[in-house]
PDB file of C-alpha atoms in Angstrom:
ATOM      1  CA  UNK A  59    -109.801  54.878  -9.848  1.00 51.00           C
ATOM      2  CA  UNK A  60    -106.392  53.465 -10.062  1.00 55.00           C
ATOM      3  CA  UNK A  61    -103.756  54.776  -7.521  1.00 58.00           C
ATOM      4  CA  UNK A  62    -100.378  54.058  -7.906  1.00 56.00           C
ATOM      5  CA  UNK A  63     -97.584  53.843  -5.115  1.00 50.00           C
ATOM      6  CA  UNK A  64     -93.850  53.402  -4.890  1.00 63.00           C
ATOM      7  CA  UNK A  65     -94.550  50.903  -2.070  1.00 72.00           C
ATOM      8  CA  UNK A  66     -94.655  47.328  -1.425  1.00 83.00           C
ATOM      9  CA  UNK A  67     -98.040  45.695  -1.566  1.00 85.00           C
ATOM     10  CA  UNK A  68     -97.884  44.904   2.208  1.00 87.00           C
ATOM     11  CA  UNK A  69     -97.426  48.283   2.997  1.00 89.00           C
ATOM     12  CA  UNK A  70    -100.049  49.227   0.525  1.00 91.00           C
ATOM     13  CA  UNK A  71    -102.522  46.804   2.376  1.00 93.00           C
ATOM     14  CA  UNK A  72    -101.600  48.269   5.908  1.00 94.00           C
ATOM     15  CA  UNK A  73    -101.975  51.926   4.810  1.00 94.00           C
ATOM     16  CA  UNK A  74    -105.547  51.156   3.391  1.00 95.00           C
ATOM     17  CA  UNK A  75    -106.454  48.998   6.352  1.00 97.00           C
ATOM     18  CA  UNK A  76    -105.408  52.171   8.613  1.00 97.00           C
ATOM     19  CA  UNK A  77    -107.325  54.448   6.257  1.00 97.00           C
ATOM     20  CA  UNK A  78    -110.411  52.378   6.334  1.00 98.00           C
ATOM     21  CA  UNK A  79    -110.294  52.463  10.126  1.00 97.00           C
ATOM     22  CA  UNK A  80    -110.018  56.242  10.419  1.00 97.00           C
ATOM     23  CA  UNK A  81    -113.099  56.223   8.149  1.00 97.00           C
ATOM     24  CA  UNK A  82    -114.979  53.835  10.390  1.00 98.00           C
ATOM     25  CA  UNK A  83    -115.102  50.889   8.022  1.00 98.00           C
ATOM     26  CA  UNK A  84    -114.835  47.557   9.310  1.00 98.00           C
ATOM     27  CA  UNK A  85    -112.198  45.612   7.127  1.00 98.00           C
ATOM     28  CA  UNK A  86    -109.587  43.095   7.260  1.00 97.00           C
ATOM     29  CA  UNK A  87    -107.042  41.587   5.524  1.00 95.00           C
ATOM     30  CA  UNK A  88    -107.275  38.227   3.806  1.00 89.00           C
ATOM     31  CA  UNK A  89    -105.390  35.216   5.006  1.00 82.00           C
ATOM     32  CA  UNK A  90    -102.786  34.156   2.322  1.00 77.00           C
ATOM     33  CA  UNK A  91     -99.554  32.616   4.353  1.00 78.00           C
ATOM     34  CA  UNK A  92    -101.039  29.205   4.398  1.00 78.00           C
ATOM     35  CA  UNK A  93    -100.587  26.705   7.530  1.00 82.00           C
ATOM     36  CA  UNK A  94     -97.728  26.367   9.414  1.00 85.00           C
ATOM     37  CA  UNK A  95     -96.124  22.829   9.462  1.00 87.00           C
ATOM     38  CA  UNK A  96     -94.291  21.787  12.665  1.00 90.00           C
ATOM     39  CA  UNK A  97     -92.267  18.898  10.931  1.00 90.00           C
ATOM     40  CA  UNK A  98     -91.148  20.816   7.926  1.00 87.00           C
ATOM     41  CA  UNK A  99     -90.726  24.047  10.011  1.00 89.00           C
ATOM     42  CA  UNK A 100     -92.257  26.112   7.217  1.00 88.00           C
ATOM     43  CA  UNK A 101     -95.566  27.010   5.647  1.00 88.00           C
ATOM     44  CA  UNK A 102     -97.608  24.955   3.203  1.00 87.00           C
ATOM     45  CA  UNK A 103    -100.287  25.793   1.061  1.00 83.00           C
ATOM     46  CA  UNK A 104    -103.938  25.854   2.545  1.00 82.00           C
ATOM     47  CA  UNK A 105    -105.945  23.375   0.466  1.00 84.00           C
ATOM     48  CA  UNK A 106    -109.127  25.437   1.521  1.00 85.00           C
ATOM     49  CA  UNK A 107    -107.837  28.950   0.546  1.00 84.00           C
ATOM     50  CA  UNK A 108    -109.828  30.435  -2.115  1.00 88.00           C
ATOM     51  CA  UNK A 109    -107.289  31.593  -4.743  1.00 89.00           C
ATOM     52  CA  UNK A 110    -107.578  34.942  -6.059  1.00 92.00           C
ATOM     53  CA  UNK A 111    -109.421  36.308  -3.165  1.00 94.00           C
ATOM     54  CA  UNK A 112    -109.005  40.208  -2.780  1.00 95.00           C
ATOM     55  CA  UNK A 113    -106.440  41.404  -0.259  1.00 95.00           C
ATOM     56  CA  UNK A 114    -108.930  43.360   1.680  1.00 97.00           C
ATOM     57  CA  UNK A 115    -112.962  42.570   2.669  1.00 97.00           C
ATOM     58  CA  UNK A 116    -114.790  45.193   4.513  1.00 98.00           C
ATOM     59  CA  UNK A 117    -118.350  46.649   5.126  1.00 98.00           C
ATOM     60  CA  UNK A 118    -118.869  50.503   4.695  1.00 98.00           C
ATOM     61  CA  UNK A 119    -122.313  52.260   5.032  1.00 97.00           C
ATOM     62  CA  UNK A 120    -124.040  49.051   5.022  1.00 97.00           C
ATOM     63  CA  UNK A 121    -121.965  48.047   1.568  1.00 97.00           C
ATOM     64  CA  UNK A 122    -119.741  45.137   1.179  1.00 97.00           C
ATOM     65  CA  UNK A 123    -116.335  45.981  -0.708  1.00 97.00           C
ATOM     66  CA  UNK A 124    -113.156  43.942  -1.895  1.00 97.00           C
ATOM     67  CA  UNK A 125    -109.892  45.717  -2.257  1.00 97.00           C
ATOM     68  CA  UNK A 126    -106.874  44.034  -4.400  1.00 95.00           C
ATOM     69  CA  UNK A 127    -103.726  45.826  -3.596  1.00 93.00           C
ATOM     70  CA  UNK A 128    -101.154  45.916  -6.296  1.00 90.00           C
ATOM     71  CA  UNK A 129     -97.663  47.764  -6.547  1.00 84.00           C
ATOM     72  CA  UNK A 130     -96.794  49.944  -9.449  1.00 82.00           C
ATOM     73  CA  UNK A 131     -95.413  47.110 -11.358  1.00 85.00           C
ATOM     74  CA  UNK A 132     -98.079  44.273  -9.939  1.00 88.00           C
ATOM     75  CA  UNK A 133    -100.358  42.670 -12.304  1.00 92.00           C
ATOM     76  CA  UNK A 134    -103.545  40.413 -11.690  1.00 94.00           C
ATOM     77  CA  UNK A 135    -103.261  36.587 -11.713  1.00 94.00           C
ATOM     78  CA  UNK A 136    -105.632  34.812 -13.773  1.00 96.00           C
ATOM     79  CA  UNK A 137    -107.227  33.687 -10.514  1.00 94.00           C
ATOM     80  CA  UNK A 138    -107.847  37.207  -9.312  1.00 95.00           C
ATOM     81  CA  UNK A 139    -108.995  38.315 -12.537  1.00 96.00           C
ATOM     82  CA  UNK A 140    -111.796  35.402 -12.249  1.00 96.00           C
ATOM     83  CA  UNK A 141    -112.579  36.429  -8.603  1.00 95.00           C
ATOM     84  CA  UNK A 142    -113.367  40.040  -9.909  1.00 96.00           C
ATOM     85  CA  UNK A 143    -115.596  38.345 -12.688  1.00 96.00           C
ATOM     86  CA  UNK A 144    -117.385  36.637  -9.944  1.00 96.00           C
ATOM     87  CA  UNK A 145    -118.146  39.724  -8.250  1.00 95.00           C
ATOM     88  CA  UNK A 146    -119.264  41.510 -11.222  1.00 95.00           C
ATOM     89  CA  UNK A 147    -121.946  38.834 -12.058  1.00 95.00           C
ATOM     90  CA  UNK A 148    -123.085  38.586  -8.527  1.00 90.00           C
TER      91      UNK A 148
END
């Protein structure tokens, strides 16, 4: 089921995580920010980050689930599509 919202994806992730907590699911957000570099005073890409991994991972009623959050105009990247295929084939 595709739900469309007029909010930023970060706000959507927060709302979904709040809902999942209410229903008793154990879930969390996937880290995507990278590693803070003190010398550069900014973030750099984490070379070990699984590109395309879903925004939210969780467990509910003994089932593992992944949720990718997109705004109304958002689209899946090639790496996100690949992750979806990996999940389907697992």
